[in-house]
PDB file of C-alpha atoms in Angstrom:
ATOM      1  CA  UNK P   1      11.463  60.084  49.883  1.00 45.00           C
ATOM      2  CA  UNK P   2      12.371  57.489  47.679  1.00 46.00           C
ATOM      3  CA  UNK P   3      14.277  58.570  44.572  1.00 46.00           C
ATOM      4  CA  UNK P   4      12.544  58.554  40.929  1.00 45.00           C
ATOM      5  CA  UNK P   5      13.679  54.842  39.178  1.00 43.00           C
ATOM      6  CA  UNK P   6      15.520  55.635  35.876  1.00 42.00           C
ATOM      7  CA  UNK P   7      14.258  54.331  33.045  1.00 39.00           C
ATOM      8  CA  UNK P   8      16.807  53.570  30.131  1.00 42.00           C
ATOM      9  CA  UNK P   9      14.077  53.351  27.053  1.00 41.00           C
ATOM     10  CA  UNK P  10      17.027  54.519  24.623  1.00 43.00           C
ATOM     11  CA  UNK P  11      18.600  51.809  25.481  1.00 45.00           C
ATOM     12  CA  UNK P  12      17.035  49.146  26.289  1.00 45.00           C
ATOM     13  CA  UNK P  13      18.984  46.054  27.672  1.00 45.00           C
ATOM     14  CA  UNK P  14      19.668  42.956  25.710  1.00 46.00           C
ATOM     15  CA  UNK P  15      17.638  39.794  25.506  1.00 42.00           C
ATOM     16  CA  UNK P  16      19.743  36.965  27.172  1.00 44.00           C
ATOM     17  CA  UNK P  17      20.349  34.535  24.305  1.00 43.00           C
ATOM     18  CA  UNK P  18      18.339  32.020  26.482  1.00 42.00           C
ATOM     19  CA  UNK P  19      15.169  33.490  26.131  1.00 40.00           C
ATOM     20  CA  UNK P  20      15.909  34.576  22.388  1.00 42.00           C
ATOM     21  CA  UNK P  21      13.211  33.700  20.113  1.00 43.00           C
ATOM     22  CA  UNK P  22      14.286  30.683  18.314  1.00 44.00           C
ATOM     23  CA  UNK P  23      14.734  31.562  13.925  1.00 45.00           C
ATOM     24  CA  UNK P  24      11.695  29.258  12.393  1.00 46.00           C
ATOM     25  CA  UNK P  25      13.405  26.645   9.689  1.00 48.00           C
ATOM     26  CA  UNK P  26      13.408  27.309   6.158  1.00 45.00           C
ATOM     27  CA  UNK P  27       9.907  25.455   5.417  1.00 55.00           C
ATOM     28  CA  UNK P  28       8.756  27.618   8.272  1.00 62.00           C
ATOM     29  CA  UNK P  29       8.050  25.094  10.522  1.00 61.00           C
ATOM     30  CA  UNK P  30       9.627  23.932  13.776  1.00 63.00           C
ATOM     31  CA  UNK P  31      12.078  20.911  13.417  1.00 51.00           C
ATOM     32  CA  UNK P  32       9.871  18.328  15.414  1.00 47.00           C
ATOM     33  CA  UNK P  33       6.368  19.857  13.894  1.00 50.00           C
ATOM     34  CA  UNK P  34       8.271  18.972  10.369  1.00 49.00           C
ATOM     35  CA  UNK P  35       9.012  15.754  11.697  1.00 46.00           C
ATOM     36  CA  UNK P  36       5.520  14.578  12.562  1.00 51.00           C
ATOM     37  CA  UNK P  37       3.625  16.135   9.613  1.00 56.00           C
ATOM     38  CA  UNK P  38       2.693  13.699   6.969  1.00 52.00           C
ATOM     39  CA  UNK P  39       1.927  14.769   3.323  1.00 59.00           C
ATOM     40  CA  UNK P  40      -0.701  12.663   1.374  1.00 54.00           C
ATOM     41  CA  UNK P  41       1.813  11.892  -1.595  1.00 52.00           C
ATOM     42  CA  UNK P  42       4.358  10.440   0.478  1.00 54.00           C
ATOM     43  CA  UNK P  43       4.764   7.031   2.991  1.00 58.00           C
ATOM     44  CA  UNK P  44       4.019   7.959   6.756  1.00 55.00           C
ATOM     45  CA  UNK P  45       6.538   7.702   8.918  1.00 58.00           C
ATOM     46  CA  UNK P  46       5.934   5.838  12.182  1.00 52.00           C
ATOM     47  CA  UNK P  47       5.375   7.227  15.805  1.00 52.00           C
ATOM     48  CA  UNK P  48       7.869   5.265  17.015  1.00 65.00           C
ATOM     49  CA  UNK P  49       9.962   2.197  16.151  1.00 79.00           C
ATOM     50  CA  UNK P  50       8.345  -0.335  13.280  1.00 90.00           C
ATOM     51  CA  UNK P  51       8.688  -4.036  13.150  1.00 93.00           C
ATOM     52  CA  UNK P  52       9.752  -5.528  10.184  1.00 95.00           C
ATOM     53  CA  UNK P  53       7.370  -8.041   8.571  1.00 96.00           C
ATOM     54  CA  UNK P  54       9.545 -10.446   7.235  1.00 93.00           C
ATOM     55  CA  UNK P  55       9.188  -9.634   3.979  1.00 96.00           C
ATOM     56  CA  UNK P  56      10.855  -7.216   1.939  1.00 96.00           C
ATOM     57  CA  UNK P  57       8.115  -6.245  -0.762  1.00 96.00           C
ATOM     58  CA  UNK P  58       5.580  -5.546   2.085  1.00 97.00           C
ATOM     59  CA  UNK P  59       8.252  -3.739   3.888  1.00 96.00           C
ATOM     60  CA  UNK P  60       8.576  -1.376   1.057  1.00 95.00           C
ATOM     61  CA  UNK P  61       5.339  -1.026   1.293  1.00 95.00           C
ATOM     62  CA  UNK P  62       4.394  -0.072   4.648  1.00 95.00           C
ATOM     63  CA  UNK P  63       5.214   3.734   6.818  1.00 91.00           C
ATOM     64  CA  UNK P  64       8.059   3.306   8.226  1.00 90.00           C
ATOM     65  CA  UNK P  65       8.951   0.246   6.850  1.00 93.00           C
ATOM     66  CA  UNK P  66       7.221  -2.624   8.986  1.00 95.00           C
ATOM     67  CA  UNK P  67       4.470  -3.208  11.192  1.00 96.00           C
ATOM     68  CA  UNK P  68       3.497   0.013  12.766  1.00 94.00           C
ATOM     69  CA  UNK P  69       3.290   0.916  16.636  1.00 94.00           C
ATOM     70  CA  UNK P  70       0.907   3.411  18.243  1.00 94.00           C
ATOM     71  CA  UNK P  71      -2.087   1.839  16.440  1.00 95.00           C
ATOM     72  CA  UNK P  72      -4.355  -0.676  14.715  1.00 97.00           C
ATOM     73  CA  UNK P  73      -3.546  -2.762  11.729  1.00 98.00           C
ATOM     74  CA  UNK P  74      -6.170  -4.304   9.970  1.00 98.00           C
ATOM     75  CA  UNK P  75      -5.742  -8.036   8.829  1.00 98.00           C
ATOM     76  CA  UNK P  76      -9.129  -9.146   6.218  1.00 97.00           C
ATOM     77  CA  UNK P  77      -8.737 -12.438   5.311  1.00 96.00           C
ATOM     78  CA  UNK P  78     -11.766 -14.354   3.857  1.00 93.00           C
ATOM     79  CA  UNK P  79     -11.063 -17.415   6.030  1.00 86.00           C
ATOM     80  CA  UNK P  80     -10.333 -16.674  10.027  1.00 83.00           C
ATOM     81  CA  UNK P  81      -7.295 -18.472  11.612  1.00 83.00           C
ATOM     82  CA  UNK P  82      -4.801 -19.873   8.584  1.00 83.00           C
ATOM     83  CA  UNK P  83      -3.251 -16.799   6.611  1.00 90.00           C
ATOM     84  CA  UNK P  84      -3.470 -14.459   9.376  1.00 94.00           C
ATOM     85  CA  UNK P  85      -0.468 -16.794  11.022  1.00 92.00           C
ATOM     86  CA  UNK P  86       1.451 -17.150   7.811  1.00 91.00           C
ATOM     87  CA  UNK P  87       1.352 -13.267   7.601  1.00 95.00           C
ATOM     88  CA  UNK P  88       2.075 -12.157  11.076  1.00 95.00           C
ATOM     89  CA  UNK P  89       4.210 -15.163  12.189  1.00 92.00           C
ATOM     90  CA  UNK P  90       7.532 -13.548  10.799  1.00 93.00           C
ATOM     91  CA  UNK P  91       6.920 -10.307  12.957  1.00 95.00           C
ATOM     92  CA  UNK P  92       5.811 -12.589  15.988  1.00 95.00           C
ATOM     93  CA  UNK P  93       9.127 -14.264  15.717  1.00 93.00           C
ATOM     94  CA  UNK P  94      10.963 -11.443  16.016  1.00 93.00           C
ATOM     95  CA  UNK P  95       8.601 -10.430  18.953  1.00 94.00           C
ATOM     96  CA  UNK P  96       9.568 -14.266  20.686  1.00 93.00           C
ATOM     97  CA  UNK P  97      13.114 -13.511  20.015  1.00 92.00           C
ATOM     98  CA  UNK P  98      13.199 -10.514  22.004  1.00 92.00           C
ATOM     99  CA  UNK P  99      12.166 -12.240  24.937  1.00 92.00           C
ATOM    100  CA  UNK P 100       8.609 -10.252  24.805  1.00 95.00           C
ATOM    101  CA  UNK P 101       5.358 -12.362  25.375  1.00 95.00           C
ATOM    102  CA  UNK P 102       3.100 -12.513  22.295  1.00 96.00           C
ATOM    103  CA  UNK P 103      -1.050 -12.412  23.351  1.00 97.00           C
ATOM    104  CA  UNK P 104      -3.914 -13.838  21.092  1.00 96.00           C
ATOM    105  CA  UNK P 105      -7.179 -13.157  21.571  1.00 97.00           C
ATOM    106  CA  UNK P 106     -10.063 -15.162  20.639  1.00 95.00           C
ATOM    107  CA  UNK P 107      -8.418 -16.938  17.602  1.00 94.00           C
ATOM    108  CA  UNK P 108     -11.272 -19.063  16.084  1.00 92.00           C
ATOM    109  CA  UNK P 109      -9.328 -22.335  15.756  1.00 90.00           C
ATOM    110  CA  UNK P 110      -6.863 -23.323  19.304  1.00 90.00           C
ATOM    111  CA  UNK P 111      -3.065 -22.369  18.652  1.00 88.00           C
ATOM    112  CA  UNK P 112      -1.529 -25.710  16.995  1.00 84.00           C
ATOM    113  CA  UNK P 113       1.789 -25.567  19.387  1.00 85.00           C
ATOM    114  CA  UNK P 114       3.767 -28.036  16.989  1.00 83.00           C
ATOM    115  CA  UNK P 115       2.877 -25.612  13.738  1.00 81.00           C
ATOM    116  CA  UNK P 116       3.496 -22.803  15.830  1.00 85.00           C
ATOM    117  CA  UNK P 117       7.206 -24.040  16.321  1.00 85.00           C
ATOM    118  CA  UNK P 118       8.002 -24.889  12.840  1.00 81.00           C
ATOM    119  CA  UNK P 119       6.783 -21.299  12.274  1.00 80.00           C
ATOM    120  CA  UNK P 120       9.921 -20.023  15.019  1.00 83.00           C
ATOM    121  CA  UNK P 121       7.098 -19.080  17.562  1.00 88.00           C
ATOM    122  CA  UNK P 122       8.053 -20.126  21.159  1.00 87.00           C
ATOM    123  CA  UNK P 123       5.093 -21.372  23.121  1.00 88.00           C
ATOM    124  CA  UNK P 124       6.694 -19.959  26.492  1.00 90.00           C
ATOM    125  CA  UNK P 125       5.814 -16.571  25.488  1.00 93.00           C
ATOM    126  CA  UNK P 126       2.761 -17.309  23.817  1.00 94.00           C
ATOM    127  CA  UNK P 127      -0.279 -16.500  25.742  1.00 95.00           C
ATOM    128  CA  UNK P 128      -4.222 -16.961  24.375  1.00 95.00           C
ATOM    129  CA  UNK P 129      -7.071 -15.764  25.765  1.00 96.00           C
ATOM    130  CA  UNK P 130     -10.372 -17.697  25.014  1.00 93.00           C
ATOM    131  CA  UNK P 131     -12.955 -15.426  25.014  1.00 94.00           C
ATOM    132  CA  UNK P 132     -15.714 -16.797  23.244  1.00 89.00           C
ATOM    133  CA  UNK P 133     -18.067 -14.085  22.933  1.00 95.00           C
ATOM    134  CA  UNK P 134     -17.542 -10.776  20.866  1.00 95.00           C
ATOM    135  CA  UNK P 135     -18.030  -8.975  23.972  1.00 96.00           C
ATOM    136  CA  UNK P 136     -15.797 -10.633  25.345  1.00 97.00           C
ATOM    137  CA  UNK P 137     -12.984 -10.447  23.406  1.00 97.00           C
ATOM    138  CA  UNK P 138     -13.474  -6.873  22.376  1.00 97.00           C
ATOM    139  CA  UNK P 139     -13.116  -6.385  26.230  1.00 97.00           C
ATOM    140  CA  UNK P 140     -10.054  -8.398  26.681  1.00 97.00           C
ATOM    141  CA  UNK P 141      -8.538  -6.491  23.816  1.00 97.00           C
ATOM    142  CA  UNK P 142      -9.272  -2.744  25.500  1.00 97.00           C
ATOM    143  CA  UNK P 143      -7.707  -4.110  28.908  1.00 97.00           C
ATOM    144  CA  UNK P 144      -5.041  -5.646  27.274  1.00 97.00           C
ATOM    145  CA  UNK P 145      -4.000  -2.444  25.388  1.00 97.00           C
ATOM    146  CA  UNK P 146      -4.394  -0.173  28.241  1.00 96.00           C
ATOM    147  CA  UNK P 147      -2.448  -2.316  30.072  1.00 95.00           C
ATOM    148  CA  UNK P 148       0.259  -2.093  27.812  1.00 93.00           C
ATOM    149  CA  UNK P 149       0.988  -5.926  28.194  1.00 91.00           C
ATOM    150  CA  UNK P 150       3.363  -7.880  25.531  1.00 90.00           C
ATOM    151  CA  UNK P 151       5.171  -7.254  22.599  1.00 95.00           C
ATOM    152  CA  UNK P 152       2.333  -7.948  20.570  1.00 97.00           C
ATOM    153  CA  UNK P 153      -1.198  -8.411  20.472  1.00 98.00           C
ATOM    154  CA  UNK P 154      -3.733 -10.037  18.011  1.00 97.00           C
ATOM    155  CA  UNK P 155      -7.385 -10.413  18.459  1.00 97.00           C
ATOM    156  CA  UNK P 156     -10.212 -11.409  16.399  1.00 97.00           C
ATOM    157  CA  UNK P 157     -12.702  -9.082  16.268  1.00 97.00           C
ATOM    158  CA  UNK P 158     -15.121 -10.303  13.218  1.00 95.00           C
ATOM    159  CA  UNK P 159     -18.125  -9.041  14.213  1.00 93.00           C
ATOM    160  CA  UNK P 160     -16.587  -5.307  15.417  1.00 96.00           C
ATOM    161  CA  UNK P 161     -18.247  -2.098  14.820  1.00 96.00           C
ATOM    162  CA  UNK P 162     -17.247   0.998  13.294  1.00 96.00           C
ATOM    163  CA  UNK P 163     -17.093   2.949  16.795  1.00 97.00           C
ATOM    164  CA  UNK P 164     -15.762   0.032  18.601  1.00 97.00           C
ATOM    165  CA  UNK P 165     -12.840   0.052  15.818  1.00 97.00           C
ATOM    166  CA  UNK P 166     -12.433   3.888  16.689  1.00 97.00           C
ATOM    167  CA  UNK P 167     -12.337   3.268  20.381  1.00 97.00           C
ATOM    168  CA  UNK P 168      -9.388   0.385  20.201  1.00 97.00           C
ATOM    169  CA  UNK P 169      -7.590   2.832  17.831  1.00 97.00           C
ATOM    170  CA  UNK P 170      -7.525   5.620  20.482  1.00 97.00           C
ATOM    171  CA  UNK P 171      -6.165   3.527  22.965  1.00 97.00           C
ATOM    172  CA  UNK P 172      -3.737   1.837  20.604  1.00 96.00           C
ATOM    173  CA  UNK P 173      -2.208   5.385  20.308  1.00 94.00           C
ATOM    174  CA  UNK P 174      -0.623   5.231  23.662  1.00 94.00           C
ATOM    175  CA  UNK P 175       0.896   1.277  22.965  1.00 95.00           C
ATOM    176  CA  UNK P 176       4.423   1.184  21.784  1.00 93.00           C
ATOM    177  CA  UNK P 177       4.061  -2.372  20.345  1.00 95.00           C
ATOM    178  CA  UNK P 178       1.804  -3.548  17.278  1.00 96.00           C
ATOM    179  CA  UNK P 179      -1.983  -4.048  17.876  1.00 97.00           C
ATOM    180  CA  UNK P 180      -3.421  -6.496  14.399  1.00 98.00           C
ATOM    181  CA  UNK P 181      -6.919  -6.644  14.651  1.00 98.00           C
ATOM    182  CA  UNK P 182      -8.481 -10.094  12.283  1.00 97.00           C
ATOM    183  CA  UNK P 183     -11.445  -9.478  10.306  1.00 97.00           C
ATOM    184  CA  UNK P 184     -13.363 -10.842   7.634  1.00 95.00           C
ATOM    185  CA  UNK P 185     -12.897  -9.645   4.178  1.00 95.00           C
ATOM    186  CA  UNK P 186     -16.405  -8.075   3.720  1.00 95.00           C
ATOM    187  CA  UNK P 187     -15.541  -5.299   6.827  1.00 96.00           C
ATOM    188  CA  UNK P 188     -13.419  -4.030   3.668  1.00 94.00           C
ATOM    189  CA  UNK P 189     -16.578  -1.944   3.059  1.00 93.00           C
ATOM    190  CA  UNK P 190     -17.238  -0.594   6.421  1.00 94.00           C
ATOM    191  CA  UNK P 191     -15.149   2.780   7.709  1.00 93.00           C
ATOM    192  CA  UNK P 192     -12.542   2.146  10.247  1.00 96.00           C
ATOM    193  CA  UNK P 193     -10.321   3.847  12.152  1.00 97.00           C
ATOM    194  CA  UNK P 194      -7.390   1.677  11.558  1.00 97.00           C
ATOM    195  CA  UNK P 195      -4.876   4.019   9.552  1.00 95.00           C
ATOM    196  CA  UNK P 196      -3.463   0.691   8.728  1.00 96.00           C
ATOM    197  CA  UNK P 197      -5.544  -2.066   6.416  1.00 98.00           C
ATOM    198  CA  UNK P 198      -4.279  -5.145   4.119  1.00 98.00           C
ATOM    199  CA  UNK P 199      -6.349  -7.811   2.113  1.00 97.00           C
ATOM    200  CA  UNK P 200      -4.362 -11.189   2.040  1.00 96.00           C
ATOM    201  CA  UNK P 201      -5.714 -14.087   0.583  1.00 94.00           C
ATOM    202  CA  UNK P 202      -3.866 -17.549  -0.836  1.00 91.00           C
ATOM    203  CA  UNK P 203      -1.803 -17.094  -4.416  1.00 85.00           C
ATOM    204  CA  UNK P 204      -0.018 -19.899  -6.508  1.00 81.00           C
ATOM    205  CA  UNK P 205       3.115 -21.287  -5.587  1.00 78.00           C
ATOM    206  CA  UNK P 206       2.541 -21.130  -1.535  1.00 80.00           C
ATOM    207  CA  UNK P 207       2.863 -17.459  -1.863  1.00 88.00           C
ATOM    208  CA  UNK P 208       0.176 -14.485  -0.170  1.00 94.00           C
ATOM    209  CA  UNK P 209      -1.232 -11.957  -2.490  1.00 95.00           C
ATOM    210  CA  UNK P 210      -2.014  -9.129  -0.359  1.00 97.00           C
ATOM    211  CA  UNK P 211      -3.062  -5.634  -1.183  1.00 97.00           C
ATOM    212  CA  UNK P 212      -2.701  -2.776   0.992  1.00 97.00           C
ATOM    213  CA  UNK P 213      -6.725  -1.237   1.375  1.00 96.00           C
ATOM    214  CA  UNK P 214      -5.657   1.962   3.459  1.00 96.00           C
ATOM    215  CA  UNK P 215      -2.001   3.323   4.120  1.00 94.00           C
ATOM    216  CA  UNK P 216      -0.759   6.622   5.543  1.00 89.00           C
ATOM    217  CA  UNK P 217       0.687   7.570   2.169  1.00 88.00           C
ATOM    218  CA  UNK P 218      -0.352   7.128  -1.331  1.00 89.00           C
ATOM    219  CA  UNK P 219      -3.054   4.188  -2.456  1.00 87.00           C
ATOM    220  CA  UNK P 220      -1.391   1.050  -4.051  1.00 91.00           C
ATOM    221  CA  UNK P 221      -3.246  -0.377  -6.546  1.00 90.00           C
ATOM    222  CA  UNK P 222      -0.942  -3.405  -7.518  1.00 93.00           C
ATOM    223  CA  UNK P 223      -1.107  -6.575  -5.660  1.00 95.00           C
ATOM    224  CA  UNK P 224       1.646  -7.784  -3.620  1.00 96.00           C
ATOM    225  CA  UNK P 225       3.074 -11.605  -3.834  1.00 94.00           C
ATOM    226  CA  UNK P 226       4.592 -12.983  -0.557  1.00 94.00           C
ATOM    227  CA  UNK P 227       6.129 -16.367  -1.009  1.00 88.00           C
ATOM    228  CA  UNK P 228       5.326 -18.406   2.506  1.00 82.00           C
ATOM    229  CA  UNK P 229       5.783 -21.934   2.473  1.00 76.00           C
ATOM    230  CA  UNK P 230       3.998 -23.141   5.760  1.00 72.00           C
ATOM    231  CA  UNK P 231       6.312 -23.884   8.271  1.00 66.00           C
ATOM    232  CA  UNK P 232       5.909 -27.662   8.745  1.00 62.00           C
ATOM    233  CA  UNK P 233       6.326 -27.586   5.058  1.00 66.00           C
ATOM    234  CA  UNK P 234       9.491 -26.083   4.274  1.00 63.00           C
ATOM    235  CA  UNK P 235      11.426 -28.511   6.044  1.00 66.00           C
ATOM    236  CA  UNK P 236      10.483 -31.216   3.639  1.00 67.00           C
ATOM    237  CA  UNK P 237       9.221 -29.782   0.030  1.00 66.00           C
ATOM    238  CA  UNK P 238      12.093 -30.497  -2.063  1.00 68.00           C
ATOM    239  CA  UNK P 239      12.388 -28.138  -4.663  1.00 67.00           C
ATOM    240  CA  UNK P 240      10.479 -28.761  -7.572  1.00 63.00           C
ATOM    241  CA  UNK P 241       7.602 -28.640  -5.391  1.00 63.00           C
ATOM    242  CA  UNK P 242       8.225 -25.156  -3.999  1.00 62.00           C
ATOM    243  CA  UNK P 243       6.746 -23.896  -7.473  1.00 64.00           C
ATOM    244  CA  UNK P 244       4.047 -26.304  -8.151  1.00 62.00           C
ATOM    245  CA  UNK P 245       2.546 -24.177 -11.046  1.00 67.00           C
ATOM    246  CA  UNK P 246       5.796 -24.771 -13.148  1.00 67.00           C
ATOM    247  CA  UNK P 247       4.404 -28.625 -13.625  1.00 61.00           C
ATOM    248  CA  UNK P 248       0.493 -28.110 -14.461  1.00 63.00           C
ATOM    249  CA  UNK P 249      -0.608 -28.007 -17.629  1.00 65.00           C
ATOM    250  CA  UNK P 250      -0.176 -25.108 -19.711  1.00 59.00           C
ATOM    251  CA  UNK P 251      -3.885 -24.920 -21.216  1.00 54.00           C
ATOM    252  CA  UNK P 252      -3.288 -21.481 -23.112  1.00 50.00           C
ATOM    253  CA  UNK P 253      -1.322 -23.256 -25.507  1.00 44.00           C
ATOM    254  CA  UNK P 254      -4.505 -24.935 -26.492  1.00 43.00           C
ATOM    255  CA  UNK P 255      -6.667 -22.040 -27.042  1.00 45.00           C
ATOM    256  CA  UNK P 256      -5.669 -22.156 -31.176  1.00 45.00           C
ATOM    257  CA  UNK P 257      -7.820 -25.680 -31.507  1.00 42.00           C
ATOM    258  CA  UNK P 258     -11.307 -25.390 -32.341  1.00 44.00           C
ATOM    259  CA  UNK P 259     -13.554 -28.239 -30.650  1.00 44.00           C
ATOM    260  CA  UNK P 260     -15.494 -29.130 -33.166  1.00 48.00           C
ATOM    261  CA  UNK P 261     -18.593 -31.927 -32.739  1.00 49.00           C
ATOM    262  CA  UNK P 262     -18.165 -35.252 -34.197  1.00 50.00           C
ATOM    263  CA  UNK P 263     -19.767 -35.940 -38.047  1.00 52.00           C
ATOM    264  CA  UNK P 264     -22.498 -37.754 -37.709  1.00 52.00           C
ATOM    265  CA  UNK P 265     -22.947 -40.474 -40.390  1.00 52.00           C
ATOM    266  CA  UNK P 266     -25.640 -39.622 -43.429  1.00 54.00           C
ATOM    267  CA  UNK P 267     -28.718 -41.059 -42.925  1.00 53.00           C
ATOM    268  CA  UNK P 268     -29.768 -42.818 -46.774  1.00 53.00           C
ATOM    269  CA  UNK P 269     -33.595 -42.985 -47.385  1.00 51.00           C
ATOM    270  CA  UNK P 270     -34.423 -46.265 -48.994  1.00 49.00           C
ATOM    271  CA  UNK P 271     -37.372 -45.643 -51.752  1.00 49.00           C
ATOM    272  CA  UNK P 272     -40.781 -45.941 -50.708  1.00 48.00           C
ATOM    273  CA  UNK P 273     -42.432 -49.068 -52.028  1.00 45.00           C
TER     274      UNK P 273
END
């Protein structure tokens, strides 16, 4: 007969220090659930790495400081195929640079190769798809993100729904690089899923004025001014030209004179006779 086991409940054995239960932080939250929660008065911070749009004022801007990964940003312009390049073409420099191909889908106007240089963008890792259709670039653009292929990825999706939006933003969540989806200005007031959405549109002087519709973080209400002289341009404006609204006239120094209409002469009745 086996003997009785002996059970030491006075004294029960220590927990190895491996399997201790791990003291919660001061906030009371893990380190890494700290890390990823986001608070609706402050900036976002990014999934993973960001890529820095060229310019420091947006940069400020933006989670993270540049061009989000891990889903869509929203580009409304209210003329497809000009500003969007302007905007993005710093970031798709950088995205050249690396060696990493950059793919466009469905731009409404063919890539000009020779503006595309001036702009730093190397045509050997350029690569457009011409889909023509909406459904067909709204398919290239799913297979293309689940794919995972290139450093970046833009596609014009003008005519995109609200759950078709939502879809491409679920499977941006699992792409590293930046996903900038091109849309009219009037989608401004349909929902989207994009976490990401900015207005740019032409200012004075060359420069973008942009405003930033939807942010992780606070809303911005002031408008942001970009200067972007077009790359086949920079090379040859001299300088006085780079500010072309320092040399028109200056009407509101006008405004005091009072435009008055000219006398007419008196009319003299001659007597009846």
């Amino acid at each position: 007969m086996l003997p009785a086991l002996s059970w030491q409940e006075d004294h029960p054995s220590p927990v190895p220090p491996s399997v201790r239960p791990a003291t919660p932080p001061a906030g009371g939250l893990p380190a890494a659930v700290a890390a990823a929660l986001w608070r609706g008065d402050q900036l976002g911070a990014p999934v993973s790495a960001a890529w820095p749009s060229g310019f420091a004022a947006l940069d400020a801007q933006l989670p993270g400081g540049g061009w989000p990964g891990h889903g869509l940003t929203e580009v409304l312009t209210p003329h497809s195929g000009t500003l969007e390049w302007r905007l993005l073409g710093p970031a798709l420099r950088q995205v050249c640079a690396a060696g990493q191909t950059v793919v466009v889908i469905g731009p409404p106007l063919p890539p000009h190769l020779p503006g595309l240089r001036f702009e730093g963008l190397d045509e050997r890792q350029l690569v457009w798809v011409q889909a023509d259709t909406a459904a067909e670039r709204l398919w290239s653009a799913e297979q293309l993100i689940k794919a995972q292929a290139g450093g970046a990825i833009v596609a014009w999706l003008p005519r995109a729904r609200a759950e078709q939006i939502r879809r491409l933003q679920v499977l941006a969540t699992g792409f590293e690089s930046p996903v900038f989806v091109c849309r009219p200005m009037h989608a401004l007031g349909e929902s989207s899923a994009a976490p990401l959405r900015v207005q740019v549109c032409v200012g004075v002087d060359w420069a973008l004025q942009l405003r930033i519709a939807k942010r992780r973080g606070p809303p911005l209400d002031a408008t942001l001014h970009l200067p972007s002289v077009p790359g086949g341009l920079a090379a040859i404006l001299p300088p006085r030209l780079r500010q072309p609204s320092r040399w028109l006239p200056r009407t509101e120094e006008n405004e005091h004179v009072v435009v008055r209409p000219a006398a007419q002469p008196e009319r003299r009745h001659s007597p009846a006779h």
